[in-house]
């Protein structure tokens, strides 16, 4: 018997459809703070780690370094992120500015609303299981 095929069986398509749905959900909740979920992720990681090498931040986000540099530009322009050469002069350090800390504080309740909306949509237990399963896979890192 042949293996079933078709786009509806594609793991990548299913993951991307759900990722787009989640991105829209979080983006809509974070919009009043003027942030996308990608921007919030960057800012919240910087808040948690104080200062990171750009390569470390890119790895944490499973992003190419050049893509992260482009994503950082509007955050730098807004004054939320500061990036500069480290002591060695070769690597860039990325830190959150005081206004970036304030932006994260403004956005956290909105992010919590997105978390609650997703839990409402799929059920809290299922949402937690989904997140835990994805983290356990550790595909990006």
mmCIF file of N, CA and C in Angstrom:
data_model
loop_
_atom_site.group_PDB
_atom_site.id
_atom_site.type_symbol
_atom_site.label_atom_id
_atom_site.label_comp_id
_atom_site.label_asym_id
_atom_site.label_seq_id
_atom_site.Cartn_x
_atom_site.Cartn_y
_atom_site.Cartn_z
ATOM 1 N N UNK A 1 0.848 -1.179 0.000
ATOM 2 C CA UNK A 1 0.000 0.000 0.000
ATOM 3 C C UNK A 1 0.893 1.241 0.000
ATOM 4 N N UNK A 2 0.640 2.182 -0.913
ATOM 5 C CA UNK A 2 1.485 3.386 -0.987
ATOM 6 C C UNK A 2 1.286 4.280 0.245
ATOM 7 N N UNK A 3 2.332 4.981 0.566
ATOM 8 C CA UNK A 3 2.271 5.934 1.679
ATOM 9 C C UNK A 3 1.409 7.117 1.262
ATOM 10 N N UNK A 4 0.474 7.545 2.114
ATOM 11 C CA UNK A 4 -0.346 8.706 1.761
ATOM 12 C C UNK A 4 0.521 9.946 1.607
ATOM 13 N N UNK A 5 0.199 10.734 0.621
ATOM 14 C CA UNK A 5 0.940 11.976 0.385
ATOM 15 C C UNK A 5 -0.041 13.112 0.187
ATOM 16 N N UNK A 6 0.482 14.281 0.113
ATOM 17 C CA UNK A 6 -0.347 15.455 -0.136
ATOM 18 C C UNK A 6 0.038 16.574 0.799
ATOM 19 N N UNK A 7 -0.298 17.775 0.418
ATOM 20 C CA UNK A 7 0.112 18.925 1.222
ATOM 21 C C UNK A 7 -0.459 18.916 2.632
ATOM 22 N N UNK A 8 -1.628 18.332 2.823
ATOM 23 C CA UNK A 8 -2.230 18.314 4.157
ATOM 24 C C UNK A 8 -1.474 17.393 5.113
ATOM 25 N N UNK A 9 -0.558 16.565 4.605
ATOM 26 C CA UNK A 9 0.245 15.686 5.445
ATOM 27 C C UNK A 9 1.651 16.245 5.692
ATOM 28 N N UNK A 10 1.948 17.398 5.128
ATOM 29 C CA UNK A 10 3.284 17.981 5.222
ATOM 30 C C UNK A 10 3.503 18.599 6.607
ATOM 31 N N UNK A 11 4.524 18.138 7.301
ATOM 32 C CA UNK A 11 4.834 18.661 8.630
ATOM 33 C C UNK A 11 5.172 20.150 8.573
ATOM 34 N N UNK A 12 5.937 20.534 7.575
ATOM 35 C CA UNK A 12 6.347 21.936 7.464
ATOM 36 C C UNK A 12 5.149 22.845 7.224
ATOM 37 N N UNK A 13 4.245 22.428 6.334
ATOM 38 C CA UNK A 13 3.059 23.242 6.062
ATOM 39 C C UNK A 13 2.213 23.388 7.320
ATOM 40 N N UNK A 14 1.988 22.293 8.017
ATOM 41 C CA UNK A 14 1.182 22.357 9.240
ATOM 42 C C UNK A 14 1.834 23.270 10.272
ATOM 43 N N UNK A 15 3.155 23.148 10.430
ATOM 44 C CA UNK A 15 3.869 23.989 11.398
ATOM 45 C C UNK A 15 3.786 25.454 10.998
ATOM 46 N N UNK A 16 3.971 25.753 9.720
ATOM 47 C CA UNK A 16 3.935 27.148 9.261
ATOM 48 C C UNK A 16 2.536 27.757 9.377
ATOM 49 N N UNK A 17 1.518 26.989 9.056
ATOM 50 C CA UNK A 17 0.157 27.503 9.203
ATOM 51 C C UNK A 17 -0.123 27.873 10.654
ATOM 52 N N UNK A 18 0.249 26.996 11.560
ATOM 53 C CA UNK A 18 0.027 27.266 12.977
ATOM 54 C C UNK A 18 0.923 28.387 13.481
ATOM 55 N N UNK A 19 2.149 28.447 13.015
ATOM 56 C CA UNK A 19 3.053 29.529 13.413
ATOM 57 C C UNK A 19 2.507 30.880 12.940
ATOM 58 N N UNK A 20 1.984 30.926 11.731
ATOM 59 C CA UNK A 20 1.397 32.187 11.231
ATOM 60 C C UNK A 20 0.187 32.585 12.074
ATOM 61 N N UNK A 21 -0.634 31.617 12.429
ATOM 62 C CA UNK A 21 -1.801 31.908 13.267
ATOM 63 C C UNK A 21 -1.347 32.474 14.612
ATOM 64 N N UNK A 22 -0.381 31.828 15.238
ATOM 65 C CA UNK A 22 0.125 32.308 16.528
ATOM 66 C C UNK A 22 0.757 33.685 16.396
ATOM 67 N N UNK A 23 1.513 33.898 15.339
ATOM 68 C CA UNK A 23 2.129 35.215 15.133
ATOM 69 C C UNK A 23 1.071 36.303 15.017
ATOM 70 N N UNK A 24 0.022 36.034 14.250
ATOM 71 C CA UNK A 24 -1.067 37.024 14.126
ATOM 72 C C UNK A 24 -1.712 37.296 15.477
ATOM 73 N N UNK A 25 -1.971 36.238 16.231
ATOM 74 C CA UNK A 25 -2.595 36.381 17.547
ATOM 75 C C UNK A 25 -1.739 37.274 18.449
ATOM 76 N N UNK A 26 -0.451 36.964 18.548
ATOM 77 C CA UNK A 26 0.443 37.738 19.405
ATOM 78 C C UNK A 26 0.663 39.145 18.859
ATOM 79 N N UNK A 27 0.826 39.270 17.541
ATOM 80 C CA UNK A 27 1.003 40.600 16.947
ATOM 81 C C UNK A 27 -0.195 41.494 17.238
ATOM 82 N N UNK A 28 -1.398 40.946 17.131
ATOM 83 C CA UNK A 28 -2.601 41.736 17.418
ATOM 84 C C UNK A 28 -2.637 42.184 18.875
ATOM 85 N N UNK A 29 -2.248 41.311 19.778
ATOM 86 C CA UNK A 29 -2.242 41.681 21.198
ATOM 87 C C UNK A 29 -1.144 42.694 21.521
ATOM 88 N N UNK A 30 0.003 42.571 20.861
ATOM 89 C CA UNK A 30 1.140 43.450 21.153
ATOM 90 C C UNK A 30 1.086 44.776 20.390
ATOM 91 N N UNK A 31 0.178 44.891 19.434
ATOM 92 C CA UNK A 31 0.086 46.106 18.609
ATOM 93 C C UNK A 31 -0.051 47.392 19.415
ATOM 94 N N UNK A 32 -0.820 47.432 20.505
ATOM 95 C CA UNK A 32 -0.908 48.687 21.258
ATOM 96 C C UNK A 32 0.440 49.171 21.810
ATOM 97 N N UNK A 33 1.398 48.266 21.969
ATOM 98 C CA UNK A 33 2.736 48.656 22.421
ATOM 99 C C UNK A 33 3.650 48.975 21.241
ATOM 100 N N UNK A 34 3.136 48.812 20.034
ATOM 101 C CA UNK A 34 3.939 49.089 18.849
ATOM 102 C C UNK A 34 4.982 48.024 18.570
ATOM 103 N N UNK A 35 4.713 46.798 18.988
ATOM 104 C CA UNK A 35 5.663 45.701 18.816
ATOM 105 C C UNK A 35 5.028 44.525 18.084
ATOM 106 N N UNK A 36 5.867 43.797 17.372
ATOM 107 C CA UNK A 36 5.475 42.491 16.850
ATOM 108 C C UNK A 36 5.952 41.446 17.852
ATOM 109 N N UNK A 37 5.483 40.228 17.708
ATOM 110 C CA UNK A 37 5.924 39.173 18.611
ATOM 111 C C UNK A 37 7.419 38.909 18.441
ATOM 112 N N UNK A 38 7.933 39.054 17.230
ATOM 113 C CA UNK A 38 9.378 38.879 17.017
ATOM 114 C C UNK A 38 10.170 39.934 17.773
ATOM 115 N N UNK A 39 9.718 41.169 17.711
ATOM 116 C CA UNK A 39 10.392 42.244 18.431
ATOM 117 C C UNK A 39 10.301 42.036 19.942
ATOM 118 N N UNK A 40 9.130 41.620 20.405
ATOM 119 C CA UNK A 40 8.960 41.360 21.832
ATOM 120 C C UNK A 40 9.901 40.242 22.286
ATOM 121 N N UNK A 41 10.051 39.215 21.484
ATOM 122 C CA UNK A 41 10.945 38.105 21.833
ATOM 123 C C UNK A 41 12.380 38.600 21.998
ATOM 124 N N UNK A 42 12.822 39.439 21.079
ATOM 125 C CA UNK A 42 14.175 39.983 21.164
ATOM 126 C C UNK A 42 14.329 40.818 22.434
ATOM 127 N N UNK A 43 13.395 41.730 22.656
ATOM 128 C CA UNK A 43 13.480 42.608 23.827
ATOM 129 C C UNK A 43 13.414 41.815 25.127
ATOM 130 N N UNK A 44 12.550 40.822 25.195
ATOM 131 C CA UNK A 44 12.412 40.075 26.446
ATOM 132 C C UNK A 44 13.642 39.211 26.718
ATOM 133 N N UNK A 45 14.269 38.669 25.675
ATOM 134 C CA UNK A 45 15.520 37.932 25.879
ATOM 135 C C UNK A 45 16.622 38.862 26.371
ATOM 136 N N UNK A 46 16.693 40.046 25.800
ATOM 137 C CA UNK A 46 17.702 41.007 26.252
ATOM 138 C C UNK A 46 17.449 41.429 27.694
ATOM 139 N N UNK A 47 16.194 41.558 28.062
ATOM 140 C CA UNK A 47 15.895 41.898 29.450
ATOM 141 C C UNK A 47 16.334 40.774 30.384
ATOM 142 N N UNK A 48 16.091 39.542 29.984
ATOM 143 C CA UNK A 48 16.429 38.395 30.831
ATOM 144 C C UNK A 48 17.938 38.199 30.973
ATOM 145 N N UNK A 49 18.698 38.494 29.919
ATOM 146 C CA UNK A 49 20.130 38.214 29.923
ATOM 147 C C UNK A 49 21.002 39.466 30.035
ATOM 148 N N UNK A 50 20.400 40.616 30.153
ATOM 149 C CA UNK A 50 21.113 41.893 30.307
ATOM 150 C C UNK A 50 21.877 42.287 29.046
ATOM 151 N N UNK A 51 22.881 41.521 28.679
ATOM 152 C CA UNK A 51 23.699 41.816 27.510
ATOM 153 C C UNK A 51 24.058 40.501 26.835
ATOM 154 N N UNK A 52 23.960 40.483 25.527
ATOM 155 C CA UNK A 52 24.274 39.273 24.778
ATOM 156 C C UNK A 52 25.120 39.621 23.564
ATOM 157 N N UNK A 53 25.981 38.701 23.191
ATOM 158 C CA UNK A 53 26.667 38.803 21.903
ATOM 159 C C UNK A 53 25.606 38.568 20.832
ATOM 160 N N UNK A 54 25.761 39.263 19.733
ATOM 161 C CA UNK A 54 24.754 39.141 18.680
ATOM 162 C C UNK A 54 24.657 37.699 18.185
ATOM 163 N N UNK A 55 25.773 36.989 18.159
ATOM 164 C CA UNK A 55 25.729 35.586 17.723
ATOM 165 C C UNK A 55 24.953 34.730 18.722
ATOM 166 N N UNK A 56 25.103 34.992 20.013
ATOM 167 C CA UNK A 56 24.350 34.239 21.025
ATOM 168 C C UNK A 56 22.863 34.516 20.915
ATOM 169 N N UNK A 57 22.499 35.791 20.736
ATOM 170 C CA UNK A 57 21.090 36.147 20.590
ATOM 171 C C UNK A 57 20.503 35.492 19.345
ATOM 172 N N UNK A 58 21.240 35.500 18.251
ATOM 173 C CA UNK A 58 20.775 34.858 17.014
ATOM 174 C C UNK A 58 20.538 33.365 17.241
ATOM 175 N N UNK A 59 21.446 32.713 17.954
ATOM 176 C CA UNK A 59 21.274 31.288 18.238
ATOM 177 C C UNK A 59 20.043 31.042 19.097
ATOM 178 N N UNK A 60 19.829 31.875 20.106
ATOM 179 C CA UNK A 60 18.654 31.714 20.976
ATOM 180 C C UNK A 60 17.360 31.852 20.194
ATOM 181 N N UNK A 61 17.369 32.709 19.178
ATOM 182 C CA UNK A 61 16.179 32.966 18.371
ATOM 183 C C UNK A 61 16.089 32.055 17.149
ATOM 184 N N UNK A 62 17.110 31.204 16.947
ATOM 185 C CA UNK A 62 17.196 30.361 15.747
ATOM 186 C C UNK A 62 17.110 31.203 14.480
ATOM 187 N N UNK A 63 17.872 32.294 14.483
ATOM 188 C CA UNK A 63 17.893 33.219 13.346
ATOM 189 C C UNK A 63 19.308 33.311 12.784
ATOM 190 N N UNK A 64 19.401 33.621 11.509
ATOM 191 C CA UNK A 64 20.694 33.972 10.929
ATOM 192 C C UNK A 64 21.127 35.305 11.523
ATOM 193 N N UNK A 65 22.422 35.453 11.732
ATOM 194 C CA UNK A 65 22.938 36.682 12.326
ATOM 195 C C UNK A 65 22.574 37.905 11.480
ATOM 196 N N UNK A 66 22.669 37.791 10.172
ATOM 197 C CA UNK A 66 22.350 38.932 9.306
ATOM 198 C C UNK A 66 20.870 39.295 9.380
ATOM 199 N N UNK A 67 20.016 38.295 9.529
ATOM 200 C CA UNK A 67 18.575 38.553 9.689
ATOM 201 C C UNK A 67 18.316 39.272 11.003
ATOM 202 N N UNK A 68 19.012 38.839 12.054
ATOM 203 C CA UNK A 68 18.863 39.498 13.354
ATOM 204 C C UNK A 68 19.337 40.944 13.288
ATOM 205 N N UNK A 69 20.437 41.198 12.602
ATOM 206 C CA UNK A 69 20.937 42.579 12.470
ATOM 207 C C UNK A 69 19.860 43.458 11.842
ATOM 208 N N UNK A 70 19.201 42.956 10.814
ATOM 209 C CA UNK A 70 18.110 43.723 10.178
ATOM 210 C C UNK A 70 16.943 43.912 11.147
ATOM 211 N N UNK A 71 16.623 42.882 11.930
ATOM 212 C CA UNK A 71 15.512 42.975 12.884
ATOM 213 C C UNK A 71 15.827 43.947 14.019
ATOM 214 N N UNK A 72 17.097 44.107 14.336
ATOM 215 C CA UNK A 72 17.495 45.013 15.419
ATOM 216 C C UNK A 72 17.427 46.487 15.018
ATOM 217 N N UNK A 73 17.552 46.778 13.738
ATOM 218 C CA UNK A 73 17.609 48.185 13.290
ATOM 219 C C UNK A 73 16.430 49.025 13.766
ATOM 220 N N UNK A 74 15.167 48.577 13.590
ATOM 221 C CA UNK A 74 14.067 49.419 14.089
ATOM 222 C C UNK A 74 14.045 49.520 15.619
ATOM 223 N N UNK A 75 14.529 48.492 16.304
ATOM 224 C CA UNK A 75 14.582 48.540 17.767
ATOM 225 C C UNK A 75 15.649 49.529 18.232
ATOM 226 N N UNK A 76 16.741 49.591 17.495
ATOM 227 C CA UNK A 76 17.779 50.579 17.787
ATOM 228 C C UNK A 76 17.268 51.988 17.463
ATOM 229 N N UNK A 77 16.600 52.129 16.332
ATOM 230 C CA UNK A 77 16.083 53.435 15.925
ATOM 231 C C UNK A 77 15.080 53.974 16.942
ATOM 232 N N UNK A 78 14.319 53.070 17.555
ATOM 233 C CA UNK A 78 13.349 53.479 18.576
ATOM 234 C C UNK A 78 14.024 53.775 19.914
ATOM 235 N N UNK A 79 15.301 53.436 20.021
ATOM 236 C CA UNK A 79 16.038 53.686 21.257
ATOM 237 C C UNK A 79 15.876 52.609 22.310
ATOM 238 N N UNK A 80 15.340 51.451 21.930
ATOM 239 C CA UNK A 80 15.086 50.381 22.889
ATOM 240 C C UNK A 80 16.272 49.436 23.051
ATOM 241 N N UNK A 81 17.115 49.377 22.027
ATOM 242 C CA UNK A 81 18.253 48.457 22.005
ATOM 243 C C UNK A 81 19.508 49.241 21.657
ATOM 244 N N UNK A 82 20.595 48.869 22.315
ATOM 245 C CA UNK A 82 21.903 49.454 22.037
ATOM 246 C C UNK A 82 22.820 48.318 21.601
ATOM 247 N N UNK A 83 23.480 48.503 20.476
ATOM 248 C CA UNK A 83 24.423 47.500 19.979
ATOM 249 C C UNK A 83 25.744 48.190 19.711
ATOM 250 N N UNK A 84 26.810 47.540 20.113
ATOM 251 C CA UNK A 84 28.135 48.104 19.877
ATOM 252 C C UNK A 84 29.188 47.036 19.945
ATOM 253 N N UNK A 85 30.351 47.381 19.453
ATOM 254 C CA UNK A 85 31.461 46.431 19.459
ATOM 255 C C UNK A 85 31.884 46.125 20.887
ATOM 256 N N UNK A 86 32.154 44.858 21.120
ATOM 257 C CA UNK A 86 32.642 44.420 22.431
ATOM 258 C C UNK A 86 34.104 44.834 22.575
ATOM 259 N N UNK A 87 34.670 44.581 23.737
ATOM 260 C CA UNK A 87 36.049 44.950 24.019
ATOM 261 C C UNK A 87 37.021 44.418 22.973
ATOM 262 N N UNK A 88 36.766 43.217 22.494
ATOM 263 C CA UNK A 88 37.668 42.612 21.503
ATOM 264 C C UNK A 88 37.600 43.338 20.166
ATOM 265 N N UNK A 89 36.532 44.094 19.947
ATOM 266 C CA UNK A 89 36.376 44.807 18.689
ATOM 267 C C UNK A 89 35.836 43.957 17.565
ATOM 268 N N UNK A 90 35.634 42.674 17.799
ATOM 269 C CA UNK A 90 35.165 41.785 16.740
ATOM 270 C C UNK A 90 33.690 41.462 16.861
ATOM 271 N N UNK A 91 33.217 41.230 18.068
ATOM 272 C CA UNK A 91 31.829 40.819 18.271
ATOM 273 C C UNK A 91 30.995 42.005 18.742
ATOM 274 N N UNK A 92 29.719 41.957 18.405
ATOM 275 C CA UNK A 92 28.796 42.986 18.853
ATOM 276 C C UNK A 92 28.099 42.530 20.123
ATOM 277 N N UNK A 93 28.018 43.431 21.096
ATOM 278 C CA UNK A 93 27.189 43.219 22.278
ATOM 279 C C UNK A 93 25.875 43.934 22.044
ATOM 280 N N UNK A 94 24.786 43.326 22.475
ATOM 281 C CA UNK A 94 23.460 43.920 22.341
ATOM 282 C C UNK A 94 22.861 44.018 23.737
ATOM 283 N N UNK A 95 22.371 45.195 24.092
ATOM 284 C CA UNK A 95 21.768 45.410 25.405
ATOM 285 C C UNK A 95 20.457 46.164 25.256
ATOM 286 N N UNK A 96 19.670 46.100 26.299
ATOM 287 C CA UNK A 96 18.407 46.817 26.362
ATOM 288 C C UNK A 96 18.667 48.170 27.019
ATOM 289 N N UNK A 97 18.167 49.218 26.426
ATOM 290 C CA UNK A 97 18.290 50.550 27.017
ATOM 291 C C UNK A 97 17.226 50.715 28.100
ATOM 292 N N UNK A 98 17.320 51.765 28.909
ATOM 293 C CA UNK A 98 16.248 52.006 29.891
ATOM 294 C C UNK A 98 14.869 52.137 29.241
ATOM 295 N N UNK A 99 14.796 52.773 28.065
ATOM 296 C CA UNK A 99 13.487 52.859 27.404
ATOM 297 C C UNK A 99 13.055 51.495 26.869
ATOM 298 N N UNK A 100 14.016 50.624 26.571
ATOM 299 C CA UNK A 100 13.694 49.257 26.173
ATOM 300 C C UNK A 100 13.122 48.459 27.330
ATOM 301 N N UNK A 101 13.685 48.679 28.520
ATOM 302 C CA UNK A 101 13.149 48.023 29.719
ATOM 303 C C UNK A 101 11.700 48.471 29.942
ATOM 304 N N UNK A 102 11.462 49.768 29.766
ATOM 305 C CA UNK A 102 10.100 50.304 29.921
ATOM 306 C C UNK A 102 9.163 49.727 28.853
ATOM 307 N N UNK A 103 9.669 49.550 27.633
ATOM 308 C CA UNK A 103 8.843 48.991 26.549
ATOM 309 C C UNK A 103 8.445 47.551 26.874
ATOM 310 N N UNK A 104 9.380 46.772 27.411
ATOM 311 C CA UNK A 104 9.060 45.396 27.798
ATOM 312 C C UNK A 104 7.995 45.409 28.889
ATOM 313 N N UNK A 105 8.166 46.279 29.883
ATOM 314 C CA UNK A 105 7.184 46.363 30.973
ATOM 315 C C UNK A 105 5.802 46.730 30.440
ATOM 316 N N UNK A 106 5.750 47.599 29.454
ATOM 317 C CA UNK A 106 4.477 47.974 28.826
ATOM 318 C C UNK A 106 3.865 46.793 28.077
ATOM 319 N N UNK A 107 4.719 45.984 27.441
ATOM 320 C CA UNK A 107 4.232 44.916 26.572
ATOM 321 C C UNK A 107 3.899 43.625 27.306
ATOM 322 N N UNK A 108 4.491 43.394 28.464
ATOM 323 C CA UNK A 108 4.264 42.119 29.166
ATOM 324 C C UNK A 108 2.782 41.839 29.414
ATOM 325 N N UNK A 109 1.987 42.798 29.912
ATOM 326 C CA UNK A 109 0.559 42.488 30.101
ATOM 327 C C UNK A 109 -0.151 42.155 28.776
ATOM 328 N N UNK A 110 0.285 42.762 27.683
ATOM 329 C CA UNK A 110 -0.307 42.459 26.376
ATOM 330 C C UNK A 110 0.069 41.051 25.940
ATOM 331 N N UNK A 111 1.332 40.686 26.169
ATOM 332 C CA UNK A 111 1.795 39.330 25.878
ATOM 333 C C UNK A 111 1.038 38.316 26.729
ATOM 334 N N UNK A 112 0.833 38.631 27.999
ATOM 335 C CA UNK A 112 0.064 37.744 28.864
ATOM 336 C C UNK A 112 -1.355 37.569 28.335
ATOM 337 N N UNK A 113 -1.917 38.630 27.770
ATOM 338 C CA UNK A 113 -3.236 38.530 27.148
ATOM 339 C C UNK A 113 -3.228 37.588 25.951
ATOM 340 N N UNK A 114 -2.154 37.626 25.169
ATOM 341 C CA UNK A 114 -2.024 36.709 24.030
ATOM 342 C C UNK A 114 -1.894 35.273 24.515
ATOM 343 N N UNK A 115 -1.122 35.081 25.572
ATOM 344 C CA UNK A 115 -0.983 33.740 26.149
ATOM 345 C C UNK A 115 -2.354 33.209 26.582
ATOM 346 N N UNK A 116 -3.103 34.063 27.279
ATOM 347 C CA UNK A 116 -4.431 33.670 27.771
ATOM 348 C C UNK A 116 -5.387 33.404 26.606
ATOM 349 N N UNK A 117 -5.301 34.209 25.556
ATOM 350 C CA UNK A 117 -6.172 34.010 24.395
ATOM 351 C C UNK A 117 -5.879 32.680 23.717
ATOM 352 N N UNK A 118 -4.608 32.325 23.612
ATOM 353 C CA UNK A 118 -4.261 31.047 23.007
ATOM 354 C C UNK A 118 -4.743 29.893 23.879
ATOM 355 N N UNK A 119 -4.545 30.024 25.191
ATOM 356 C CA UNK A 119 -5.038 28.985 26.103
ATOM 357 C C UNK A 119 -6.550 28.850 26.020
ATOM 358 N N UNK A 120 -7.240 29.966 25.850
ATOM 359 C CA UNK A 120 -8.701 29.939 25.700
ATOM 360 C C UNK A 120 -9.090 29.223 24.408
ATOM 361 N N UNK A 121 -8.305 29.454 23.364
ATOM 362 C CA UNK A 121 -8.593 28.875 22.055
ATOM 363 C C UNK A 121 -8.405 27.357 22.030
ATOM 364 N N UNK A 122 -7.311 26.879 22.624
ATOM 365 C CA UNK A 122 -7.008 25.448 22.513
ATOM 366 C C UNK A 122 -7.097 24.701 23.840
ATOM 367 N N UNK A 123 -7.301 25.419 24.923
ATOM 368 C CA UNK A 123 -7.322 24.821 26.252
ATOM 369 C C UNK A 123 -5.947 24.951 26.897
ATOM 370 N N UNK A 124 -5.944 25.275 28.184
ATOM 371 C CA UNK A 124 -4.675 25.516 28.871
ATOM 372 C C UNK A 124 -3.783 24.272 28.885
ATOM 373 N N UNK A 125 -4.351 23.135 29.217
ATOM 374 C CA UNK A 125 -3.542 21.914 29.275
ATOM 375 C C UNK A 125 -2.926 21.596 27.917
ATOM 376 N N UNK A 126 -3.711 21.732 26.868
ATOM 377 C CA UNK A 126 -3.208 21.442 25.525
ATOM 378 C C UNK A 126 -2.141 22.452 25.121
ATOM 379 N N UNK A 127 -2.342 23.704 25.442
ATOM 380 C CA UNK A 127 -1.358 24.728 25.114
ATOM 381 C C UNK A 127 -0.019 24.434 25.797
ATOM 382 N N UNK A 128 -0.081 24.083 27.062
ATOM 383 C CA UNK A 128 1.141 23.761 27.809
ATOM 384 C C UNK A 128 1.812 22.521 27.224
ATOM 385 N N UNK A 129 1.023 21.503 26.912
ATOM 386 C CA UNK A 129 1.585 20.284 26.314
ATOM 387 C C UNK A 129 2.244 20.588 24.974
ATOM 388 N N UNK A 130 1.580 21.414 24.166
ATOM 389 C CA UNK A 130 2.140 21.772 22.859
ATOM 390 C C UNK A 130 3.483 22.476 23.028
ATOM 391 N N UNK A 131 3.536 23.451 23.900
ATOM 392 C CA UNK A 131 4.779 24.188 24.130
ATOM 393 C C UNK A 131 5.866 23.246 24.623
ATOM 394 N N UNK A 132 5.523 22.393 25.584
ATOM 395 C CA UNK A 132 6.505 21.466 26.140
ATOM 396 C C UNK A 132 7.024 20.491 25.090
ATOM 397 N N UNK A 133 6.129 19.994 24.244
ATOM 398 C CA UNK A 133 6.542 19.087 23.167
ATOM 399 C C UNK A 133 7.493 19.787 22.195
ATOM 400 N N UNK A 134 7.168 21.010 21.828
ATOM 401 C CA UNK A 134 8.014 21.759 20.900
ATOM 402 C C UNK A 134 9.386 22.017 21.526
ATOM 403 N N UNK A 135 9.393 22.424 22.794
ATOM 404 C CA UNK A 135 10.669 22.683 23.469
ATOM 405 C C UNK A 135 11.487 21.397 23.604
ATOM 406 N N UNK A 136 10.812 20.276 23.853
ATOM 407 C CA UNK A 136 11.508 19.001 23.987
ATOM 408 C C UNK A 136 12.170 18.588 22.676
ATOM 409 N N UNK A 137 11.544 18.913 21.561
ATOM 410 C CA UNK A 137 12.138 18.593 20.262
ATOM 411 C C UNK A 137 13.478 19.300 20.076
ATOM 412 N N UNK A 138 13.561 20.537 20.539
ATOM 413 C CA UNK A 138 14.809 21.328 20.459
ATOM 414 C C UNK A 138 15.389 21.333 19.050
ATOM 415 N N UNK A 139 14.544 21.513 18.054
ATOM 416 C CA UNK A 139 14.997 21.450 16.664
ATOM 417 C C UNK A 139 15.900 22.621 16.292
ATOM 418 N N UNK A 140 15.696 23.763 16.889
ATOM 419 C CA UNK A 140 16.488 24.920 16.509
ATOM 420 C C UNK A 140 17.759 25.092 17.304
ATOM 421 N N UNK A 141 17.981 24.289 18.296
ATOM 422 C CA UNK A 141 19.169 24.555 19.096
ATOM 423 C C UNK A 141 19.633 23.367 19.801
#
